[in-house]
Coordinates of C-alpha atoms and ligand atoms in Angstrom, one line a residue:
M990 CA -40.4 -21.4 -13.3
Q991 CA -39.0 -20.8 -10.0
R992 CA -36.1 -22.8 -11.1
L993 CA -35.6 -20.8 -14.1
S994 CA -35.8 -17.5 -12.4
A995 CA -33.1 -19.1 -9.9
L996 CA -30.8 -20.1 -12.9
I997 CA -31.3 -16.4 -14.2
A998 CA -30.5 -14.7 -10.9
L999 CA -27.4 -17.1 -10.7
L1000 CA -26.3 -16.2 -14.4
A1001 CA -26.5 -12.7 -13.7
L1002 CA -24.4 -13.0 -10.7
G1003 CA -21.9 -14.7 -12.7
A1004 CA -22.0 -12.1 -15.4
A1005 CA -21.3 -9.4 -12.7
A1006 CA -18.4 -11.2 -11.4
Y1007 CA -16.8 -12.1 -14.8
G1008 CA -18.0 -8.8 -16.5
Q1009 CA -14.7 -7.1 -15.0
T1010 CA -16.4 -4.0 -14.3
F1011 CA -14.2 -2.2 -11.7
P1012 CA -14.9 1.2 -9.7
E1013 CA -13.7 4.3 -11.3
P1014 CA -10.7 5.9 -9.4
R1015 CA -11.1 9.6 -8.4
T1016 CA -8.5 11.2 -10.4
L1017 CA -6.5 14.1 -8.4
K1018 CA -4.2 16.5 -10.3
I1019 CA -1.1 17.4 -8.0
N1020 CA 0.3 19.5 -10.9
D1021 CA 1.0 19.3 -14.4
R1022 CA 2.7 16.2 -14.2
V1023 CA 1.7 14.3 -11.0
Y1024 CA -1.7 13.0 -10.9
V1025 CA -3.2 10.4 -8.4
L1026 CA -5.7 7.8 -9.1
L1027 CA -7.7 7.2 -5.7
G1028 CA -9.1 3.8 -5.8
P1029 CA -11.6 2.2 -3.3
I1030 CA -10.4 1.6 0.3
Q1031 CA -12.5 -1.6 1.0
H1032 CA -10.2 -4.7 1.2
A1033 CA -10.7 -6.8 -2.0
N1034 CA -14.2 -8.1 -2.4
R1035 CA -16.5 -8.8 -5.2
I1036 CA -17.5 -5.4 -5.7
N1037 CA -14.3 -3.9 -6.2
Q1038 CA -12.7 -6.8 -7.7
G1039 CA -9.3 -6.4 -5.9
Y1040 CA -9.1 -2.8 -6.8
M1041 CA -8.3 -1.2 -3.4
I1042 CA -5.2 1.1 -3.8
N1043 CA -3.9 4.5 -5.1
S1044 CA -1.7 4.6 -8.0
T1045 CA 0.4 7.8 -8.7
V1046 CA 0.9 8.7 -12.4
I1047 CA 4.2 10.8 -13.1
V1048 CA 4.1 12.3 -16.7
G1049 CA 8.0 12.9 -17.8
D1050 CA 8.9 14.2 -21.3
K1051 CA 8.7 10.8 -23.0
G1052 CA 7.0 8.4 -20.6
V1053 CA 5.2 7.6 -17.5
I1054 CA 6.4 6.4 -14.4
L1055 CA 3.3 4.6 -12.4
V1056 CA 3.6 3.9 -8.6
D1057 CA 1.6 0.7 -7.9
S1058 CA -0.3 -1.5 -10.4
G1059 CA -3.1 -2.9 -8.7
G1060 CA -4.3 -6.4 -7.4
S1061 CA -4.6 -8.6 -10.5
D1062 CA -3.9 -8.0 -14.4
E1063 CA -7.4 -7.0 -14.9
V1064 CA -6.9 -4.2 -12.2
G1065 CA -3.8 -3.2 -13.9
R1066 CA -5.4 -2.9 -17.4
H1067 CA -8.3 -0.7 -15.7
I1068 CA -5.6 1.4 -14.2
A1069 CA -3.8 1.8 -17.6
T1070 CA -7.1 2.9 -18.8
A1071 CA -7.4 5.5 -16.4
V1072 CA -3.7 6.7 -17.2
R1073 CA -4.7 7.0 -20.8
R1074 CA -7.4 9.4 -19.9
I1075 CA -4.5 11.5 -18.5
T1076 CA -1.8 11.2 -21.1
D1077 CA -1.1 9.3 -24.4
K1078 CA 2.6 8.9 -23.3
P1079 CA 3.4 5.0 -22.6
V1080 CA 4.1 3.7 -19.1
T1081 CA 7.8 2.9 -19.1
H1082 CA 8.4 2.5 -15.3
V1083 CA 6.4 0.8 -12.8
V1084 CA 7.4 1.3 -9.0
N1085 CA 6.1 -1.3 -6.6
T1086 CA 6.0 0.2 -3.1
H1087 CA 6.0 -3.1 -1.3
H1088 CA 5.1 -7.0 -1.7
H1089 CA 1.3 -6.8 -0.9
G1090 CA -0.6 -8.4 -3.7
D1091 CA -3.2 -5.7 -3.6
H1092 CA -0.3 -3.4 -5.0
Y1093 CA 1.8 -5.0 -7.6
L1094 CA -0.2 -8.0 -8.9
G1095 CA -1.3 -5.7 -11.5
N1096 CA 2.3 -5.6 -13.1
M1097 CA 1.5 -8.1 -15.8
A1098 CA -0.7 -5.1 -17.4
F1099 CA 2.5 -3.2 -18.0
E1100 CA 4.7 -5.9 -19.5
G1101 CA 7.8 -4.6 -21.3
A1102 CA 8.1 -1.5 -18.7
T1103 CA 11.0 -1.3 -16.3
F1104 CA 9.8 -2.7 -13.0
I1105 CA 11.3 -0.9 -9.7
S1106 CA 11.4 -2.2 -6.0
S1107 CA 13.4 -2.5 -3.0
E1108 CA 15.7 -5.5 -3.0
M1109 CA 13.6 -7.1 -0.2
C1110 CA 10.5 -6.5 -1.9
R1111 CA 11.8 -8.6 -4.9
S1112 CA 12.6 -11.5 -2.4
M1113 CA 9.4 -11.3 -1.0
V1114 CA 7.4 -11.4 -4.2
L1115 CA 9.3 -14.3 -5.4
E1116 CA 8.6 -16.1 -1.9
T1117 CA 5.2 -15.1 -1.4
G1118 CA 3.6 -14.0 -4.8
A1119 CA 1.5 -17.3 -5.1
E1120 CA 0.2 -16.7 -1.5
W1121 CA -1.0 -13.5 -2.3
L1122 CA -2.5 -14.4 -5.6
G1123 CA -4.5 -16.9 -3.5
I1124 CA -5.4 -14.3 -1.1
M1125 CA -6.8 -12.2 -4.0
E1126 CA -8.8 -15.0 -5.6
R1127 CA -10.4 -15.9 -2.5
D1128 CA -11.3 -12.4 -1.2
I1129 CA -12.7 -11.6 -4.9
G1130 CA -14.4 -15.2 -5.1
R1131 CA -13.0 -16.5 -8.6
K1132 CA -9.9 -17.4 -10.1
L1133 CA -7.2 -14.8 -11.7
P1134 CA -5.8 -17.1 -14.4
G1135 CA -4.1 -14.0 -16.2
T1136 CA -2.2 -12.8 -13.2
K1137 CA 1.1 -13.7 -12.5
P1138 CA 3.3 -12.5 -9.7
L1139 CA 6.1 -10.3 -11.5
A1140 CA 9.1 -9.4 -9.3
A1141 CA 10.9 -6.0 -10.2
E1142 CA 14.3 -6.2 -11.9
L1143 CA 15.8 -2.8 -10.9
T1144 CA 16.1 -2.8 -7.1
Y1145 CA 17.5 -0.5 -4.3
P1146 CA 18.7 -1.9 -0.9
E1147 CA 17.6 -1.2 2.7
G1148 CA 18.7 2.0 4.0
T1149 CA 19.6 3.8 0.8
R1150 CA 18.3 7.3 -0.9
T1151 CA 19.0 7.3 -4.6
E1152 CA 18.5 10.3 -6.6
T1153 CA 17.9 10.2 -10.5
F1154 CA 16.3 11.7 -13.3
V1155 CA 13.6 9.6 -15.2
H1156 CA 12.2 11.2 -18.3
G1157 CA 13.3 14.6 -16.8
V1158 CA 11.7 14.3 -13.4
R1159 CA 13.9 14.4 -10.5
V1160 CA 13.0 11.3 -8.5
V1161 CA 14.3 10.0 -4.9
F1162 CA 13.9 6.4 -4.5
W1163 CA 14.0 5.9 -0.6
V1164 CA 14.4 2.3 0.8
P1165 CA 13.7 3.0 5.0
R1166 CA 14.5 0.3 7.4
G1167 CA 11.5 -2.1 7.3
S1168 CA 8.5 -0.2 8.4
H1169 CA 5.2 -1.3 6.9
T1170 CA 7.0 -4.3 5.5
I1171 CA 10.7 -5.6 5.3
G1172 CA 10.8 -4.0 1.9
D1173 CA 9.0 -0.7 1.5
L1174 CA 10.0 1.7 -1.2
L1175 CA 8.9 5.4 -1.1
V1176 CA 9.1 7.7 -4.1
H1177 CA 10.0 11.4 -3.2
L1178 CA 9.9 14.1 -5.8
P1179 CA 11.6 17.0 -4.3
D1180 CA 10.8 19.4 -7.3
D1181 CA 7.1 18.7 -7.0
E1182 CA 7.2 18.6 -3.1
V1183 CA 5.4 15.2 -3.3
L1184 CA 6.0 11.9 -1.5
V1185 CA 4.3 8.6 -2.5
A1186 CA 4.5 6.6 0.5
G1187 CA 2.8 3.2 -0.3
D1188 CA 1.2 1.8 2.9
V1189 CA 4.0 3.5 5.3
L1190 CA 1.3 6.0 5.0
V1191 CA -2.5 5.5 5.1
S1192 CA -5.6 7.6 5.4
R1193 CA -9.3 6.5 6.2
V1194 CA -7.8 3.0 7.1
V1195 CA -6.2 1.3 10.3
P1196 CA -2.5 0.7 9.3
T1197 CA -1.7 -3.0 8.8
M1198 CA 1.2 -3.9 11.2
Q1199 CA 1.2 -7.6 10.9
D1200 CA 4.2 -7.7 8.6
G1201 CA 5.6 -4.5 9.9
F1202 CA 8.3 -3.2 12.3
V1203 CA 6.4 -0.8 14.5
K1204 CA 9.6 1.2 16.0
N1205 CA 11.1 1.7 12.5
W1206 CA 7.7 2.6 11.1
I1207 CA 7.4 5.5 13.7
Q1208 CA 11.0 6.4 13.1
T1209 CA 10.2 6.6 9.4
L1210 CA 7.2 8.9 10.1
D1211 CA 9.7 11.1 11.6
E1212 CA 12.0 11.3 8.8
I1213 CA 8.9 11.7 6.2
Q1214 CA 7.8 14.8 8.5
A1215 CA 11.2 16.3 7.8
L1216 CA 11.3 16.0 4.1
G1217 CA 9.8 19.3 3.4
V1218 CA 7.0 17.9 1.1
V1219 CA 3.6 19.2 1.0
H1220 CA 1.7 16.4 -0.9
F1221 CA 1.8 13.2 0.6
V1222 CA 0.2 10.2 -1.2
P1223 CA -0.8 7.2 1.0
G1224 CA -1.2 3.7 -0.1
H1225 CA -5.0 3.7 0.8
G1226 CA -7.2 6.5 1.3
D1227 CA -7.1 10.5 0.8
L1228 CA -4.2 12.5 0.3
M1229 CA -2.6 13.6 3.3
T1230 CA -1.1 16.9 4.7
H1231 CA 1.6 17.3 7.0
H1232 CA -0.8 17.7 9.7
D1233 CA -2.4 14.2 8.8
V1234 CA 1.1 12.6 8.8
T1235 CA 1.8 14.0 12.5
A1236 CA -1.7 12.6 13.6
L1237 CA -0.8 9.1 12.1
R1238 CA 2.8 9.2 13.8
D1239 CA 1.0 10.1 17.1
A1240 CA -1.6 7.6 17.0
M1241 CA 1.2 4.7 16.1
H1242 CA 3.4 6.2 19.0
G1243 CA 0.4 6.2 21.4
F1244 CA -0.5 2.7 20.5
Y1245 CA 3.0 1.2 20.7
S1246 CA 3.6 3.1 24.0
R1247 CA 0.3 1.5 25.3
V1248 CA 1.4 -2.2 24.2
K1249 CA 4.7 -1.6 25.6
E1250 CA 3.3 -0.4 29.0
G1251 CA 0.9 -3.7 29.0
F1252 CA 3.6 -6.0 28.1
R1253 CA 5.7 -4.5 31.0
S1254 CA 2.9 -4.9 33.6
G1255 CA 2.4 -8.6 32.5
Q1256 CA -1.1 -7.8 30.7
I1257 CA -1.7 -10.4 27.6
A1258 CA -2.7 -9.0 24.3
G1259 CA -6.6 -9.5 24.8
E1260 CA -6.3 -7.3 28.1
I1261 CA -4.4 -4.4 26.4
R1262 CA -6.9 -4.5 23.4
K1263 CA -9.8 -3.8 26.0
S1264 CA -7.5 -0.9 27.6
L1265 CA -6.7 0.5 24.3
N1266 CA -8.2 3.9 23.9
L1267 CA -8.0 4.6 20.2
P1268 CA -11.4 5.8 19.1
S1269 CA -9.7 7.5 15.9
W1270 CA -8.9 4.0 14.6
D1271 CA -12.0 2.2 16.0
A1272 CA -14.2 4.3 13.5
L1273 CA -12.1 3.4 10.6
E1274 CA -12.4 1.0 7.8
R1275 CA -10.4 -2.2 8.6
S1276 CA -10.6 -1.7 12.4
Y1277 CA -10.5 -5.3 12.6
V1278 CA -6.8 -5.5 12.4
I1279 CA -6.2 -3.8 15.4
G1280 CA -6.0 -7.2 17.2
R1281 CA -3.4 -8.4 14.9
N1282 CA -1.5 -5.0 15.3
I1283 CA -1.3 -5.8 19.0
N1284 CA 0.1 -9.1 18.8
R1285 CA 2.7 -8.0 16.2
A1286 CA 4.0 -5.2 18.6
Y1287 CA 3.9 -7.3 21.5
L1288 CA 6.1 -9.7 19.7
E1289 CA 8.4 -6.9 18.6
I1290 CA 8.5 -5.4 22.2
E1291 CA 9.2 -9.0 23.8
A1292 CA 12.1 -9.6 21.2
D1293 CA 13.5 -6.0 22.1
S1294 CA 13.3 -6.9 25.8
F1295 CA 15.6 -9.6 25.5
N1296 CA 18.2 -7.5 24.0
E1297 CA 17.9 -4.7 26.9
Ligands
LIG1072 ZN1 0.4 -3.2 2.5

């Protein structure tokens, strides 16, 4: 009997894992054509099933531009369902803000759409797609047989801002110098006063710098503040105001300056961690990345010091 109830418990667990129930996003309406689907902020796990990002839904006259498709084909389909609650127009364009798997492994759910990213993001998807799929499978705790890394065909090079109209919506595709990753793409909607920033902006979580370029990133945050935008959509967490962007910029600048000071006085990363006074980050989701962030900034500062 005991064995039977253990078996039933095990089956129930299996059903939960394979039942493909995903947390529902909070849908936020910015204006009549721009909506944000706010996803969970915890890293991929059994509960969120790899759904851990924000997606932006831009409804044009003949179709939808979706920014970021989620961490698996199933999450992508879950996001597609949420889009259909907003509009019955088809998703014709999918933008991938960067190559981290939680943001683009849902592309498969939108096959046939035009996929857009930075040039570097495309290379990184081809290079690290299998690795990212492995990370998501490990963290979710099961295989994702339907998920394949799909790289964008329409790409923009680093250091460009391209203004175009998609379904009547003025869109600027902006590829700054590598910031959160080597290939970030930001979507600026000047007429809507909206910036969709991928993980170059985050709220309620600590920014992850392990694939980033901290000095460039601070520079990009300065440029973001000068855009004249009102609604800032981060890759994770709540919508941000200009004030929130300034706070993030100041926190990152304070962090970078402290690591630089430590490097110059001969401290090792562990000593810098102890002296880092960042209560605003310590309390956040994913504070465990702070140690890795220090290592990354330290290496960057060290490399720069050879060129000084
Ligand atoms: Zn990321």
